[in-house]
XYZ file of C-alpha atoms in Angstrom:
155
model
C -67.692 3.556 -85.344
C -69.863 5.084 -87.644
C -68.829 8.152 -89.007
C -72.273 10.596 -90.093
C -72.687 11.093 -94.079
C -73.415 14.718 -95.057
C -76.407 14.681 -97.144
C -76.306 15.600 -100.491
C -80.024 17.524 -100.207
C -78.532 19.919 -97.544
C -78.765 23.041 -99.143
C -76.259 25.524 -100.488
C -75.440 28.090 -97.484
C -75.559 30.586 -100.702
C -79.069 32.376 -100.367
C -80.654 33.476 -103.932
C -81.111 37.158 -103.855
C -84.172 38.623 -104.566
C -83.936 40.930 -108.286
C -84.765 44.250 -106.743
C -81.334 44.051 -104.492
C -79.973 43.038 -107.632
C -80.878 45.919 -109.763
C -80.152 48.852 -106.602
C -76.999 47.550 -106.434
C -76.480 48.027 -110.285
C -78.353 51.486 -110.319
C -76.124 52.600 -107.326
C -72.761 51.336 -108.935
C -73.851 53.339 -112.544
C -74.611 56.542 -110.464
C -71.773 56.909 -108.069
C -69.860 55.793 -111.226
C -71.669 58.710 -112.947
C -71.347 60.897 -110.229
C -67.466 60.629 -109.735
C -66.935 61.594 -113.687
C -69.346 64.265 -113.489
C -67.244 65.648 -110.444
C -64.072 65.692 -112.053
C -65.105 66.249 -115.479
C -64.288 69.987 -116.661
C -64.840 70.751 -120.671
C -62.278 72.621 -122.377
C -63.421 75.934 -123.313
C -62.468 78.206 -126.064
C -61.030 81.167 -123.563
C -57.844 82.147 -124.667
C -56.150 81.652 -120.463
C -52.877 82.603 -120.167
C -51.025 81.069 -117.231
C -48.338 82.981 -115.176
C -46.045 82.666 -113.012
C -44.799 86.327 -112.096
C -45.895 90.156 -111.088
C -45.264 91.502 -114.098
C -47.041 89.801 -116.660
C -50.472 90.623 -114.651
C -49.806 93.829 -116.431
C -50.693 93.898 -119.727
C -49.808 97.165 -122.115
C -53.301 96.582 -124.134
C -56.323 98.320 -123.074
C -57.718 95.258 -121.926
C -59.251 94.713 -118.824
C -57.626 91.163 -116.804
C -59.759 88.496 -115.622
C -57.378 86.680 -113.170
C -59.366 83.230 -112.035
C -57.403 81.447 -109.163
C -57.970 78.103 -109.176
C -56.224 74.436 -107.798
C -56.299 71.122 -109.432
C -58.217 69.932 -106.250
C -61.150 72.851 -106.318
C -64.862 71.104 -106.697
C -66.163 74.705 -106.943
C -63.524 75.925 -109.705
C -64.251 72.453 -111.836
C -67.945 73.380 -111.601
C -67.520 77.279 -112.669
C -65.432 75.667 -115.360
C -68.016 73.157 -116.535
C -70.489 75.760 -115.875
C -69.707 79.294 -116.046
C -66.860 79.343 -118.595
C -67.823 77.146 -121.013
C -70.626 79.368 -121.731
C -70.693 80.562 -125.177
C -71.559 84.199 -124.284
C -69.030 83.829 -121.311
C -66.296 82.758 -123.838
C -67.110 85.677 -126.435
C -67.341 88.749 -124.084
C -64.053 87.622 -122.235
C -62.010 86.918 -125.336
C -63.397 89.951 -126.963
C -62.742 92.443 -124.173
C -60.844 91.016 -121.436
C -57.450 89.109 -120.943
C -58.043 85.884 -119.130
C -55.180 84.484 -116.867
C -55.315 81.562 -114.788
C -53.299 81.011 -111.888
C -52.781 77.821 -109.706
C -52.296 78.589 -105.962
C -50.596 75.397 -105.198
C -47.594 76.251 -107.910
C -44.781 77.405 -105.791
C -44.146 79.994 -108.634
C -47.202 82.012 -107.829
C -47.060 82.348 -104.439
C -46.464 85.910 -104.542
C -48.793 86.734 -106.962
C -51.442 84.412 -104.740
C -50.181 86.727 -101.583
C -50.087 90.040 -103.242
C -54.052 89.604 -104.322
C -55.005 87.456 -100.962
C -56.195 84.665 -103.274
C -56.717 81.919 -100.117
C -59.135 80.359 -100.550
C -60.359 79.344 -104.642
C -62.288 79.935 -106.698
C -60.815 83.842 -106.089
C -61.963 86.091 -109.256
C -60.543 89.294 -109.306
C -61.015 91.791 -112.794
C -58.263 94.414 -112.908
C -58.189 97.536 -114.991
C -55.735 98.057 -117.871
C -53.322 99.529 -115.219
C -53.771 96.435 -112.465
C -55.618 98.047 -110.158
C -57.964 95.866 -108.897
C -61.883 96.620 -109.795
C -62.929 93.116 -107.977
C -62.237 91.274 -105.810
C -64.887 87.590 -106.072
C -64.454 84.341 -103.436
C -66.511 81.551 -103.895
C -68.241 80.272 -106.924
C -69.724 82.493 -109.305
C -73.092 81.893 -110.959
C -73.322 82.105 -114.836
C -75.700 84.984 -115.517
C -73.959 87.058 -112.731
C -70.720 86.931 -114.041
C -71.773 87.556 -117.254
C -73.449 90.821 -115.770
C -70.142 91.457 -114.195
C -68.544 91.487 -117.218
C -70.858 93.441 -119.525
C -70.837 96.308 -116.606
C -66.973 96.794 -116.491
């Protein structure tokens, strides 16, 4: 019996790809890479945020008025108005010169009464309060730069 030798000129079953798969692949991989930073990436900003956790320090006994921006760790729209919106220089300088800036998380289980009290649902929720805490408004969704800056130079 003669058994059939494999011949050593069969070729590889490995095809050569061609260079321009080669380089989409690549440019793909650096730009959903890019993409996924750019997504979560939110720069710090020099607002002065307090973060609370009950009624009564909403109220402030300054003259201030409150920004109160609620937010979740999870919120595309909140990291952009972040990256965006609040780490504007002349965003950062009108709020810390004439407003006090609180942040609240929705999904903390300590603010869920603050979160019901102001029907902040759905995030981003902005709401500006007067010095007293009555509300002056009330913002859902994301908020353009230059329209929250107007917002806060007409209060």
């Amino acid at each position: 019996m003669k058994t059939k030798k494999i011949s050593s000129n069969v070729k590889s079953s490995k095809k050569k790809t061609h260079p321009f798969w080669s380089f989409f692949w690549l440019t793909f991989l650096v730009v959903s890479l890019w993409y996924a930073w750019y997504s979560f990436y939110a720069p710090s900003n020099e607002i002065e945020w307090v973060t609370l956790s009950n009624q009564e320090s909403l109220i402030n006994n300054s003259n201030k008025y409150a920004i109160v921006f609620f937010t979740a760790e999870w919120c595309s729209p909140c990291r952009i108005m972040k990256r965006e919106v609040f780490a504007d220089q002349k965003v950062e300088e009108t709020i810390n010169s004439k407003y006090r800036a609180i942040m609240i998380d929705i999904d903390n289980p300590e603010t869920k009464d603050i979160v019901n009290q102001y029907k902040a649902y759905a995030t981003p929720t902005t709401i500006l309060l007067d010095p007293e805490g009555k509300v002056v408004r009330h913002i859902v969704g994301k908020i353009e730069k230059d329209e929250f800056l107007q917002m806060l130079l007409n209060i």
